[in-house]
PDB file of C-alpha atoms and ligand atoms in Angstrom:
ATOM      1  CA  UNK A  44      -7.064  10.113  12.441  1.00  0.00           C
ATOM      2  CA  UNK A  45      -4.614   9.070  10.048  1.00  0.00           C
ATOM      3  CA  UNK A  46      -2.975  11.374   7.219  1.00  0.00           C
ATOM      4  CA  UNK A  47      -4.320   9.472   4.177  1.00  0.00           C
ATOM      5  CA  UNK A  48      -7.343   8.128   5.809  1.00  0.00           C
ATOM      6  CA  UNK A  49     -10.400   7.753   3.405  1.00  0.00           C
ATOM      7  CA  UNK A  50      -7.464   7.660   0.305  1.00  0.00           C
ATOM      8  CA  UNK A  51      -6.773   5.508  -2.212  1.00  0.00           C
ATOM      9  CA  UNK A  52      -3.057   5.459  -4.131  1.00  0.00           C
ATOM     10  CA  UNK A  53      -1.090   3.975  -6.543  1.00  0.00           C
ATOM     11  CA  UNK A  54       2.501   3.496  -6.073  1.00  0.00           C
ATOM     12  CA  UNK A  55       4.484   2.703  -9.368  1.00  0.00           C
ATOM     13  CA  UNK A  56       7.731   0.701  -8.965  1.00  0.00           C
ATOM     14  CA  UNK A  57       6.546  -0.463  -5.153  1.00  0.00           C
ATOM     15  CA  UNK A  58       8.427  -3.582  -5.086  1.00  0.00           C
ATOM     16  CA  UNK A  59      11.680  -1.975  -4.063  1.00  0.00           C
ATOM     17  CA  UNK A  60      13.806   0.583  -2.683  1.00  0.00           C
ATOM     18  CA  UNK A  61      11.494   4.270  -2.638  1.00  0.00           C
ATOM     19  CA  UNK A  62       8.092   3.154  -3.549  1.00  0.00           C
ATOM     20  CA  UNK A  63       8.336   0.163  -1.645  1.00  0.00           C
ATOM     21  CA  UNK A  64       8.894   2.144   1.348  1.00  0.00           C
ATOM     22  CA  UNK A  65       6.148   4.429   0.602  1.00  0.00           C
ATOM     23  CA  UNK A  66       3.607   2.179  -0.272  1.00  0.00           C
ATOM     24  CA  UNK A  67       3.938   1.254   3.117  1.00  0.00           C
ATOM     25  CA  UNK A  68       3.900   4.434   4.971  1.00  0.00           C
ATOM     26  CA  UNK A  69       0.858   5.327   2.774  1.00  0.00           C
ATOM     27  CA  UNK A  70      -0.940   2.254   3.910  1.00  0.00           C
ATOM     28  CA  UNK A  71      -0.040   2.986   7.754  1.00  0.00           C
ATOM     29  CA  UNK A  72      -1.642   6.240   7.033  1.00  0.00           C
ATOM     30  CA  UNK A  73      -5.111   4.514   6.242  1.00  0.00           C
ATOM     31  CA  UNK A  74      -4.237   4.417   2.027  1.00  0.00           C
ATOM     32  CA  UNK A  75      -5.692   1.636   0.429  1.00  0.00           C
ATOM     33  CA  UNK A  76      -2.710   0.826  -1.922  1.00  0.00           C
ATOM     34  CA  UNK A  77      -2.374  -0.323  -5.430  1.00  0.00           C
ATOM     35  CA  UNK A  78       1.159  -1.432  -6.107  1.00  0.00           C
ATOM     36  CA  UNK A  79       2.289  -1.583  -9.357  1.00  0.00           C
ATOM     37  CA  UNK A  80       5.451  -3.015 -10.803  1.00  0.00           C
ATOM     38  CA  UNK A  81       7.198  -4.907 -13.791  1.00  0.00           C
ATOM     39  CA  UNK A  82       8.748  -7.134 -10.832  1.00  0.00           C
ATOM     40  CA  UNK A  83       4.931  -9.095  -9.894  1.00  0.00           C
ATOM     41  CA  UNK A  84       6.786 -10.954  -6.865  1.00  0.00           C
ATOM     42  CA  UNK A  85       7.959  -7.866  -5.255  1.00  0.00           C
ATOM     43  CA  UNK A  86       4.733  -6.378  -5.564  1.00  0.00           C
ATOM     44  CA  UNK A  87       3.244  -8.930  -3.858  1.00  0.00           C
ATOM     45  CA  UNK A  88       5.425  -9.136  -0.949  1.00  0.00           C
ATOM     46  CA  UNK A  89       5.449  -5.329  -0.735  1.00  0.00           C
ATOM     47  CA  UNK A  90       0.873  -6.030  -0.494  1.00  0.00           C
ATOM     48  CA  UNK A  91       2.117  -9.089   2.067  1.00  0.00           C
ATOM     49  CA  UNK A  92       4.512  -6.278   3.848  1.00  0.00           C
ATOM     50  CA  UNK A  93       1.309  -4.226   4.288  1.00  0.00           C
ATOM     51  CA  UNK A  94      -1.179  -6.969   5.046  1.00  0.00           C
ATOM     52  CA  UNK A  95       0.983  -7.974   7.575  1.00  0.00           C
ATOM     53  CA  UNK A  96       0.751  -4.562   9.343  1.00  0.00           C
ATOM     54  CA  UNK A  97      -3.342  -4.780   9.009  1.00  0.00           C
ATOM     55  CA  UNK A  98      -3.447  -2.651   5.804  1.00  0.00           C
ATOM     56  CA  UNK A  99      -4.783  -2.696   2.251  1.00  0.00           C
ATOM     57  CA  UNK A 100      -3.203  -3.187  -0.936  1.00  0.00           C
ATOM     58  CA  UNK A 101      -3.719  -4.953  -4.567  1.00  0.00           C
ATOM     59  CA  UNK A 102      -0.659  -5.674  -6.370  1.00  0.00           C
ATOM     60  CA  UNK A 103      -0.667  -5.301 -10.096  1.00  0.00           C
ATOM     61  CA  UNK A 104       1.767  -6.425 -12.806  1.00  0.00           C
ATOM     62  CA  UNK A 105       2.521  -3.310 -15.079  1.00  0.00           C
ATOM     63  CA  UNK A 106       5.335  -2.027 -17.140  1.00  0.00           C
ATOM     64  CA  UNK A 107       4.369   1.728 -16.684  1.00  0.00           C
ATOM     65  CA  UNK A 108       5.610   2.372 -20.442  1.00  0.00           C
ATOM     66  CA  UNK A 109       2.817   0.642 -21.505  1.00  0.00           C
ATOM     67  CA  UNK A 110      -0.649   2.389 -22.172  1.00  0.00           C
ATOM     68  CA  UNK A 111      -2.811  -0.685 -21.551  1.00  0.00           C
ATOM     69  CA  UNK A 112      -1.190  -1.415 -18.401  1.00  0.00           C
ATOM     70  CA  UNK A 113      -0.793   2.010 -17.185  1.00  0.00           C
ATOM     71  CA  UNK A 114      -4.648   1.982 -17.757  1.00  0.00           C
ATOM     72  CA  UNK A 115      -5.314  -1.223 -15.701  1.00  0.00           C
ATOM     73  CA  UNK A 116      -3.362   0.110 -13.086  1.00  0.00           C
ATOM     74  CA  UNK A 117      -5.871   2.770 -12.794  1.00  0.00           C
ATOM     75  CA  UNK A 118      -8.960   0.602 -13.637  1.00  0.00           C
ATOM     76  CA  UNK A 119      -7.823  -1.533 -10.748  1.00  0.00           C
ATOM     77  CA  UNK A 120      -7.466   0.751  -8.088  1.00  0.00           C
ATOM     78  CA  UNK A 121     -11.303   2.197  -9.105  1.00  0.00           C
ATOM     79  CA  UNK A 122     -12.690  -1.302  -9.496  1.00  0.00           C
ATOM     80  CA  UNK A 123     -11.063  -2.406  -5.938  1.00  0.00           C
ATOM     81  CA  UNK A 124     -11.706   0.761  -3.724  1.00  0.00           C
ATOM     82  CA  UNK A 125     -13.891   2.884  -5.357  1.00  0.00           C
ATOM     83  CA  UNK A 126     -12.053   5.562  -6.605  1.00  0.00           C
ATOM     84  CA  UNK A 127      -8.477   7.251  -6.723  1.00  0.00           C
ATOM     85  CA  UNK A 128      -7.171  10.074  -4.668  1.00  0.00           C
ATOM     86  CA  UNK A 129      -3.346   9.676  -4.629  1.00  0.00           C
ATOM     87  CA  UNK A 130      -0.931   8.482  -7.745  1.00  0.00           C
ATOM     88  CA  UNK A 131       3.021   8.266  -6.752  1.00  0.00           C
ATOM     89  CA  UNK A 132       4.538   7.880  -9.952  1.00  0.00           C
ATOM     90  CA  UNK A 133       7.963   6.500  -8.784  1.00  0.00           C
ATOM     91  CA  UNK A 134       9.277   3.838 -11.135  1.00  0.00           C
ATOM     92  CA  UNK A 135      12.494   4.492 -13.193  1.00  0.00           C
ATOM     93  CA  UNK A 136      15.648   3.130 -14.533  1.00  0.00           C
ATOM     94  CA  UNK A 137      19.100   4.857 -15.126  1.00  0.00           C
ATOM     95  CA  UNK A 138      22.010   3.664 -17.470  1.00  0.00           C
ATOM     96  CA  UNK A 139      24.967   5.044 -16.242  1.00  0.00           C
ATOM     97  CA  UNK A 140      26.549   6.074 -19.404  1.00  0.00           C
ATOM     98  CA  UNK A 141      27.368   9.134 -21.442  1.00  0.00           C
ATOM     99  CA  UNK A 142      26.066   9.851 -24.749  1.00  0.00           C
ATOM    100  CA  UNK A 143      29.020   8.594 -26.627  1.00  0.00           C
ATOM    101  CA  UNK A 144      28.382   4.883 -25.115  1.00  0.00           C
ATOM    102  CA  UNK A 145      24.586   4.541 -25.077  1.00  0.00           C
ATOM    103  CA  UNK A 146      22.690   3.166 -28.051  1.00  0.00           C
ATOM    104  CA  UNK A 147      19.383   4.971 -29.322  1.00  0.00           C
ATOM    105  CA  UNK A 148      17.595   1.622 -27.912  1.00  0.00           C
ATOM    106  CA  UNK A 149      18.493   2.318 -23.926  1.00  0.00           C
ATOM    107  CA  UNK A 150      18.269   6.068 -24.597  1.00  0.00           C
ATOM    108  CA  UNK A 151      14.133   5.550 -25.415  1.00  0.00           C
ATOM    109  CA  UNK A 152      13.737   2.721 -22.931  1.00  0.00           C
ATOM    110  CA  UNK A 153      14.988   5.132 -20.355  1.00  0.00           C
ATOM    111  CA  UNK A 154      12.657   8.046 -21.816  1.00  0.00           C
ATOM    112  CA  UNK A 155       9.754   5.488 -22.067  1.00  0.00           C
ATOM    113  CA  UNK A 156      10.521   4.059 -17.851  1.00  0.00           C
ATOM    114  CA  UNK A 157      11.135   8.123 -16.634  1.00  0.00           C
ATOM    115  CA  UNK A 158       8.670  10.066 -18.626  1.00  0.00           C
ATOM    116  CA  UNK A 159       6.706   8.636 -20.737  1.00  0.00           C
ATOM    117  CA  UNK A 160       5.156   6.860 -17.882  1.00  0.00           C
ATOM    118  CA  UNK A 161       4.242   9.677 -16.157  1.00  0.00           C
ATOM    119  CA  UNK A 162       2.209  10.665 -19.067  1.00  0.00           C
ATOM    120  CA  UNK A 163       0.394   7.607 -19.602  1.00  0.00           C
ATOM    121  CA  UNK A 164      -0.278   7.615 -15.452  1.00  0.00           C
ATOM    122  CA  UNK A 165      -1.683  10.995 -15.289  1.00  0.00           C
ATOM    123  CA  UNK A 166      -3.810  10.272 -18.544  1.00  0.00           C
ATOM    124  CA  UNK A 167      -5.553   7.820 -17.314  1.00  0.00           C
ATOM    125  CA  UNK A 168      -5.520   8.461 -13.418  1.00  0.00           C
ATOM    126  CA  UNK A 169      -6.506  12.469 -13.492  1.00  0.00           C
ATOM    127  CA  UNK A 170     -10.142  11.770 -15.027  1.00  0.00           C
ATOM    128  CA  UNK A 171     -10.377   9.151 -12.518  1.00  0.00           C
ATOM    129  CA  UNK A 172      -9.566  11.923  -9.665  1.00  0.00           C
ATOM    130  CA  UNK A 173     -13.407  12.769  -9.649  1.00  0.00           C
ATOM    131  CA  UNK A 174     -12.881  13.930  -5.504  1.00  0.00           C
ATOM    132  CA  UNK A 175     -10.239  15.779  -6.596  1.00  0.00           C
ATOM    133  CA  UNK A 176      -6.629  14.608  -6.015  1.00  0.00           C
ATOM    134  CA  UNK A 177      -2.594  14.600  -5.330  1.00  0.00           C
ATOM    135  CA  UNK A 178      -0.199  13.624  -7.697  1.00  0.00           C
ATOM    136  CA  UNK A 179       3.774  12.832  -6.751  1.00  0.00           C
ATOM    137  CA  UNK A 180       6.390  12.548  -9.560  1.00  0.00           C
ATOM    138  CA  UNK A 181       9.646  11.425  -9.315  1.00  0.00           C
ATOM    139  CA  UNK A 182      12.382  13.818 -10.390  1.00  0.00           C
ATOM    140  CA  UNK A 183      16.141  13.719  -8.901  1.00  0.00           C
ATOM    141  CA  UNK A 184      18.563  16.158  -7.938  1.00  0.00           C
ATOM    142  CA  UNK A 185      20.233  15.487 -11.202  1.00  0.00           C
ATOM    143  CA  UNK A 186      16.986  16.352 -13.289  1.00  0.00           C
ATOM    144  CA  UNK A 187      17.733  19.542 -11.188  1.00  0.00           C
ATOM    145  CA  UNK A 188      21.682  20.036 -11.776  1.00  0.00           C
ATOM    146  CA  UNK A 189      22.732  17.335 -14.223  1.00  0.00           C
ATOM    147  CA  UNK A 190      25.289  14.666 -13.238  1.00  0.00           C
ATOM    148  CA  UNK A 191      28.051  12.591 -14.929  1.00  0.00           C
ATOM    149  CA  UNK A 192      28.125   9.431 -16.524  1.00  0.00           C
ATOM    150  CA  UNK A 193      23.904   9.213 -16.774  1.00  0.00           C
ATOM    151  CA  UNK A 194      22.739  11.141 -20.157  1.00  0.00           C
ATOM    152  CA  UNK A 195      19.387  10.062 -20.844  1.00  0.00           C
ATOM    153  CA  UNK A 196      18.493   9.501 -17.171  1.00  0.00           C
ATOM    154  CA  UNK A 197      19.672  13.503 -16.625  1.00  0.00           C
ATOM    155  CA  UNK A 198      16.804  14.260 -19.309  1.00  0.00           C
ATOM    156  CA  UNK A 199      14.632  12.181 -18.371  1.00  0.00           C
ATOM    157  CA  UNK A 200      14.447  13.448 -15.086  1.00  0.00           C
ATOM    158  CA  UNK A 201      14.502  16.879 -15.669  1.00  0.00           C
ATOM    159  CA  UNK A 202      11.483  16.649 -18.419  1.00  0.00           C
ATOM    160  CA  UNK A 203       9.450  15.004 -15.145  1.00  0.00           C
ATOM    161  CA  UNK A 204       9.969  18.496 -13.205  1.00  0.00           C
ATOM    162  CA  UNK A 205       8.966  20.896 -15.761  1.00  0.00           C
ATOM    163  CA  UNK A 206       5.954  17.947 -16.723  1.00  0.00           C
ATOM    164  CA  UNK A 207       4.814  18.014 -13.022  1.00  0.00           C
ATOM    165  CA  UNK A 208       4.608  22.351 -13.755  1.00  0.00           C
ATOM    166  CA  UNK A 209       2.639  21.625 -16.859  1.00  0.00           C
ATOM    167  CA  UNK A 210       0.373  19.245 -15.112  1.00  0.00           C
ATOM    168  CA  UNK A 211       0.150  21.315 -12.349  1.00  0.00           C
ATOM    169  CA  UNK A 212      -1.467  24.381 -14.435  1.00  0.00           C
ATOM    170  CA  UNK A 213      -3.737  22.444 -16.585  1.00  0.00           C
ATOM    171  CA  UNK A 214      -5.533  20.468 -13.780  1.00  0.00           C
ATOM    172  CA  UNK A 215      -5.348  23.232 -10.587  1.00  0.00           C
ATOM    173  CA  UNK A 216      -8.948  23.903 -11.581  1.00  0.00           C
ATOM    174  CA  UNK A 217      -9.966  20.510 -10.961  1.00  0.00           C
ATOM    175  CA  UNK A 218      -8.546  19.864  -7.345  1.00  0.00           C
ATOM    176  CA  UNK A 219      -5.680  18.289  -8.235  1.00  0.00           C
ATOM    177  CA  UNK A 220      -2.187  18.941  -7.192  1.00  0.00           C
ATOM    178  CA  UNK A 221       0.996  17.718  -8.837  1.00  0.00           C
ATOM    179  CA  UNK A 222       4.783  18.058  -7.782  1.00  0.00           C
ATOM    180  CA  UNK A 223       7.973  16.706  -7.836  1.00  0.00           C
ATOM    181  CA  UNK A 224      10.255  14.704  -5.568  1.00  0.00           C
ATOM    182  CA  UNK A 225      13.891  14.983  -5.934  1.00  0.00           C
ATOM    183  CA  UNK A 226      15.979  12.566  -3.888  1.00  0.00           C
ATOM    184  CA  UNK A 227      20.022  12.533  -3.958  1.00  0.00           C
ATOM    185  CA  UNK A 228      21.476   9.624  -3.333  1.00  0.00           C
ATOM    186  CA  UNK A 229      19.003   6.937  -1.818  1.00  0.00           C
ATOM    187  CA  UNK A 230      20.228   3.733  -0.521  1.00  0.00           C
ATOM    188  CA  UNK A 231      17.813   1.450  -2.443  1.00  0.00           C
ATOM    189  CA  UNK A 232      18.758  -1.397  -4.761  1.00  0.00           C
ATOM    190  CA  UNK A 233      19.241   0.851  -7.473  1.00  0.00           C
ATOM    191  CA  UNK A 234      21.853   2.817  -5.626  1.00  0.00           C
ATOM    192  CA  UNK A 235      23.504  -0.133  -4.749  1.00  0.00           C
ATOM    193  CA  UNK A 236      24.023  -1.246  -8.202  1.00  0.00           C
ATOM    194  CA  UNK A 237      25.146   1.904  -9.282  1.00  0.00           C
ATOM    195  CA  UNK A 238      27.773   1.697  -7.130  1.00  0.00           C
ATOM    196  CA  UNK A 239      28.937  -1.773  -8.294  1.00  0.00           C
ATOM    197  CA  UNK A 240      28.794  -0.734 -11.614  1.00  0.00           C
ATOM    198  CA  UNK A 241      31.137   1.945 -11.090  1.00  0.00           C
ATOM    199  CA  UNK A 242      33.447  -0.464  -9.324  1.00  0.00           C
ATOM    200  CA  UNK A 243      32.976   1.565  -5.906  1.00  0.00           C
ATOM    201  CA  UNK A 244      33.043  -0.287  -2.485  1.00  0.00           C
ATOM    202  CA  UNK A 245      29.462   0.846  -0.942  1.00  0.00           C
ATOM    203  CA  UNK A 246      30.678   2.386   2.555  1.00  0.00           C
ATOM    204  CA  UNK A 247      33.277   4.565   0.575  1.00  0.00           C
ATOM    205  CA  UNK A 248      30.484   5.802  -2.218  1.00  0.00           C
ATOM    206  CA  UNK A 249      27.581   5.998   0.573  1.00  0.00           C
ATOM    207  CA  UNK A 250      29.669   8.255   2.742  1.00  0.00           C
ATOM    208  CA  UNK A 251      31.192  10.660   0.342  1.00  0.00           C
ATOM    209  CA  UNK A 252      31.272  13.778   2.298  1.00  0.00           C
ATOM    210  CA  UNK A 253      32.058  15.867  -1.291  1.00  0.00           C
ATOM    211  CA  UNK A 254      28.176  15.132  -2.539  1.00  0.00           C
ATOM    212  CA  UNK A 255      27.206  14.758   0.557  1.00  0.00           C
ATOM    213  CA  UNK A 256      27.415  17.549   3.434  1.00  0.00           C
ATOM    214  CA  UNK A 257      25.531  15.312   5.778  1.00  0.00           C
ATOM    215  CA  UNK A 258      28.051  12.030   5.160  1.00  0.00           C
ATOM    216  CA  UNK A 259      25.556   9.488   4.450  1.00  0.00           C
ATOM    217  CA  UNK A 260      22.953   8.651   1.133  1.00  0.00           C
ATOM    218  CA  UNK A 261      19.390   9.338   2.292  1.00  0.00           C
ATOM    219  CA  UNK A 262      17.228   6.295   2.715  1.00  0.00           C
ATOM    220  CA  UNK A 263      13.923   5.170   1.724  1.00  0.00           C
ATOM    221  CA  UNK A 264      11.725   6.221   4.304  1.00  0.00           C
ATOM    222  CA  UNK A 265      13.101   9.681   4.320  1.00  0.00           C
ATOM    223  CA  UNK A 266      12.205  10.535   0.751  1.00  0.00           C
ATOM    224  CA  UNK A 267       8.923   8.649   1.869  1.00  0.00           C
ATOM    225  CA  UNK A 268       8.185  11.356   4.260  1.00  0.00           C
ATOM    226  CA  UNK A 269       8.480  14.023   2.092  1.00  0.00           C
ATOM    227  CA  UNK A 270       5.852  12.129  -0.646  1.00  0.00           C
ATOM    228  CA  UNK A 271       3.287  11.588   1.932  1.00  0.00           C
ATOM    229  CA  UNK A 272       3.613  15.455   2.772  1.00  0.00           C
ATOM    230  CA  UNK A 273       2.912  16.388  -1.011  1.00  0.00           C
ATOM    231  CA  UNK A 274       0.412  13.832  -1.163  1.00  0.00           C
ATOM    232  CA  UNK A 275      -1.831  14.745   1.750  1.00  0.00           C
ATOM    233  CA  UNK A 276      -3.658  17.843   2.712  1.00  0.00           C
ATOM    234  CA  UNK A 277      -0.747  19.366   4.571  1.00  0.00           C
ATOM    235  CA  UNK A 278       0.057  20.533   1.328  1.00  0.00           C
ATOM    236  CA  UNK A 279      -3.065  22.144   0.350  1.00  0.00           C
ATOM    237  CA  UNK A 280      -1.531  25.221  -1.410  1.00  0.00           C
ATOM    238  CA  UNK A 281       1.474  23.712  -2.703  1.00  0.00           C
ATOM    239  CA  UNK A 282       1.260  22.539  -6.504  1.00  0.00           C
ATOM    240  CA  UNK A 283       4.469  22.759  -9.764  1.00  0.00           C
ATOM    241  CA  UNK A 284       7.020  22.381  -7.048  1.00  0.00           C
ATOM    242  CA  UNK A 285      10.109  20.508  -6.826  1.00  0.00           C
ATOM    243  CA  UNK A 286      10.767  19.194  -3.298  1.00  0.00           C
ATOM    244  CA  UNK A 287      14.536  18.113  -3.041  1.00  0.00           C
ATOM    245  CA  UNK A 288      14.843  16.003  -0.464  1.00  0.00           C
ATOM    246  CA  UNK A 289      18.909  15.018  -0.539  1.00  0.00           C
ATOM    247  CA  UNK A 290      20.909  15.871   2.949  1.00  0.00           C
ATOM    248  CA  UNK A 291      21.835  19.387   1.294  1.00  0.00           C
ATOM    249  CA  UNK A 292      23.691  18.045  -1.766  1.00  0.00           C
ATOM    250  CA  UNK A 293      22.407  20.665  -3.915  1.00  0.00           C
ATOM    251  CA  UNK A 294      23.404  23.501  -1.596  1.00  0.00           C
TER     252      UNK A 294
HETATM  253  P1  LIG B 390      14.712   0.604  -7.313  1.00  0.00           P
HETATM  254  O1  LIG B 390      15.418   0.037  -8.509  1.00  0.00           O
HETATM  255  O2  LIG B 390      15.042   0.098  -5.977  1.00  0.00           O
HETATM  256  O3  LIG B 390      13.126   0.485  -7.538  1.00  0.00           O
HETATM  257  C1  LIG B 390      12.556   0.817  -8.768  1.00  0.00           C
HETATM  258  C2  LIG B 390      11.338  -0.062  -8.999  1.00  0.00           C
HETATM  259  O4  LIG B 390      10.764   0.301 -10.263  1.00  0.00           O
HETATM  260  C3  LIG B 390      11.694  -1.564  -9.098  1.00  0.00           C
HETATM  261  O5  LIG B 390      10.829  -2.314  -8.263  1.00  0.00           O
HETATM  262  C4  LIG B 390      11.477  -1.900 -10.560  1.00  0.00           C
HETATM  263  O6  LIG B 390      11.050  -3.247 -10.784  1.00  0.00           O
HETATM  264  C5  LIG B 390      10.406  -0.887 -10.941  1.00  0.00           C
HETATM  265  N1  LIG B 390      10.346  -0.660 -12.379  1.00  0.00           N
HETATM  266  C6  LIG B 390      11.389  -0.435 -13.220  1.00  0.00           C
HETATM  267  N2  LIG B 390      10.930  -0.318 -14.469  1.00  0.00           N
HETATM  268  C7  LIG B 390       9.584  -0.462 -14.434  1.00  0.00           C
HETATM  269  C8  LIG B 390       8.556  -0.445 -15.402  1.00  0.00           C
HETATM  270  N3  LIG B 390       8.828  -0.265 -16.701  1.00  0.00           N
HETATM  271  N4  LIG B 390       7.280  -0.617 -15.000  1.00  0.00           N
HETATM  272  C9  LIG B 390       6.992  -0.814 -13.694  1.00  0.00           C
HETATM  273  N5  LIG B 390       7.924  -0.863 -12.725  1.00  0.00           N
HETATM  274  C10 LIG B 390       9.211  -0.683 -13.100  1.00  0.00           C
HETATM  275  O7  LIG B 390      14.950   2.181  -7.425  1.00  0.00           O
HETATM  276  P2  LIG B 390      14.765   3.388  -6.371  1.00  0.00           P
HETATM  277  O8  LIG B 390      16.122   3.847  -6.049  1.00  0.00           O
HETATM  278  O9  LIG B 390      13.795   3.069  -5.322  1.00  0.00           O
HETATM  279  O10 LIG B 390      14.168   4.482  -7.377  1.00  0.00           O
HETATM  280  C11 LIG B 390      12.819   4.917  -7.365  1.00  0.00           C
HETATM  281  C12 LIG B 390      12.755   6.226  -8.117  1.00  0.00           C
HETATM  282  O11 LIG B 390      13.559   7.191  -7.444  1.00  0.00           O
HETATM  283  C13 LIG B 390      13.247   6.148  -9.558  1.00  0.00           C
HETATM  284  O12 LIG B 390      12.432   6.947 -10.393  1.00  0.00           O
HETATM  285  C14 LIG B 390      14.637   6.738  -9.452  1.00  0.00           C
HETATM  286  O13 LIG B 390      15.083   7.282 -10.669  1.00  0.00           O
HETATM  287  C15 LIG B 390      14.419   7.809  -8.398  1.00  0.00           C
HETATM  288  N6  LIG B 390      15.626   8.274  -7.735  1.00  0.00           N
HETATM  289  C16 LIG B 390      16.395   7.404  -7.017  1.00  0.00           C
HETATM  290  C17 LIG B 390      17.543   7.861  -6.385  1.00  0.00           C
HETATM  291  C18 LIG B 390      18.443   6.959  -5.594  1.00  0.00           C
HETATM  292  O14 LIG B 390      19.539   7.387  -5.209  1.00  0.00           O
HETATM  293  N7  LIG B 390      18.051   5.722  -5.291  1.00  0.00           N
HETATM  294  C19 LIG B 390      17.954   9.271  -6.490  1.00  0.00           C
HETATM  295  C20 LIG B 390      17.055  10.102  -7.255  1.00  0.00           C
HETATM  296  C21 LIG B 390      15.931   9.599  -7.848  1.00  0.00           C
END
């Protein structure tokens, strides 16, 4: 018996770096797996990835700031498997700016990418939940504690973990959990470009022992872990919580 046997999930953003990873644990668990992303040939190599492997998956085109397309993710993953258990809402961008530098056009594409999407995914996935269901959002440590250099993606990510509380109260009657993951530093593509566009050599920024105690960025799989806990029924009784799942950065 696998974890997420029986399940079906959508994984936003699962053509790279976090989602991609968990799309794929999720399937390994038995998941049938919509994967949705603005990037269409990642998707599909993420549902290849999986295929490969002997599971399930649909990829879908979507920008999740969009209502029609956040609503054909959902219509896709009913249509295809016959209902929808598990939503991972894990796509996101970050502009590495402060307020002085960013324009009011990047400051509400990052709102609509981080939160707005949430919204839009939990509209039209929770009615869709009829079994009852688990819902994943993705914070960060800096929605948590704030960070330098990254304004709008500091709010952004913060309004996700006190959204995940909200949608946690409203829909506990219903069967349906919601919480937050909140990586540090993840060595994904977005990570990587970070780094670059701080002008940092990779080894030196990945290692940084002053952010983080355990000397190395986290990586895919292990903030995949810790989604496929909240998601399953291992966490039965836990709902409005914010996991943080970053080598003890935070501490
Ligand atoms: P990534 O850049 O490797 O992957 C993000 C995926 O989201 C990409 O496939 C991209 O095409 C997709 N995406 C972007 N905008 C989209 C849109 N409008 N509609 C649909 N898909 C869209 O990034 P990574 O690192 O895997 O990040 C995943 C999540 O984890 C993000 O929410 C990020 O903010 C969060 N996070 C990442 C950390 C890190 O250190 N990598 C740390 C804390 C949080």
């Amino acid at each position: 018996m696998n974890t997420l046997d029986g399940k079906v999930a959508i994984v936003t953003g699962g053509a790279s770096g976090i989602g991609r990873a968990t799309a794929l644990l999720f399937a390994r668990e038995g998941a049938r797996v919509v994967v949705a992303d603005l990037d269409e040939a990642g998707a599909a190599a993420t549902v290849a990835a999986i295929e490969a492997g002997g599971g399930r998956a649909t990829p879908v085109r979507a920008d999740v700031s969009d209502t029609a397309d956040c609503r054909r993710v959902v219509a896709t993953a009913v249509e295809t498997y016959g209902g929808l258990h598990v939503l991972f809402n894990n796509a996101g961008i970050i502009r590495r700016t402060t307020a002085l530098d960013l324009d009011v056009e990047e400051w509400d594409r990052v709102m609509a990418v981080n939160v707005r999407s949430v919204f839009l995914m939990c509209k039209h996935a929770i009615p869709a939940m009829t079994e009852g269901g688990s819902i994943v959002n993705t914070g960060s440590g800096w929605g948590l504690k704030g960070g330098g250099n990254a304004i709008s993606y500091c709010a952004s990510k913060a309004a996700v973990v006190n959204m995940t509380r909200a949608l946690a109260i409203d829909h506990a009657a219903a069967g349906i959990r919601v919480n937050s993951v909140n990586p540090g530093d993840t060595d994904t593509p977005m990570l990587r470009d970070e780094a670059r566009q701080l002008g940092e050599d990779w080894a030196a920024f990945a290692s940084d022992a002053a952010d983080r105690p355990m000397g190395r960025a986290g990586t895919p799989d292990e903030i995949a872990q810790a989604v496929l806990f909240l998601a399953s029924d291992a966490a039965s009784y836990i709902t409005g919580s914010a996991l943080v799942v970053d080598g003890g950065g935070l501490a």
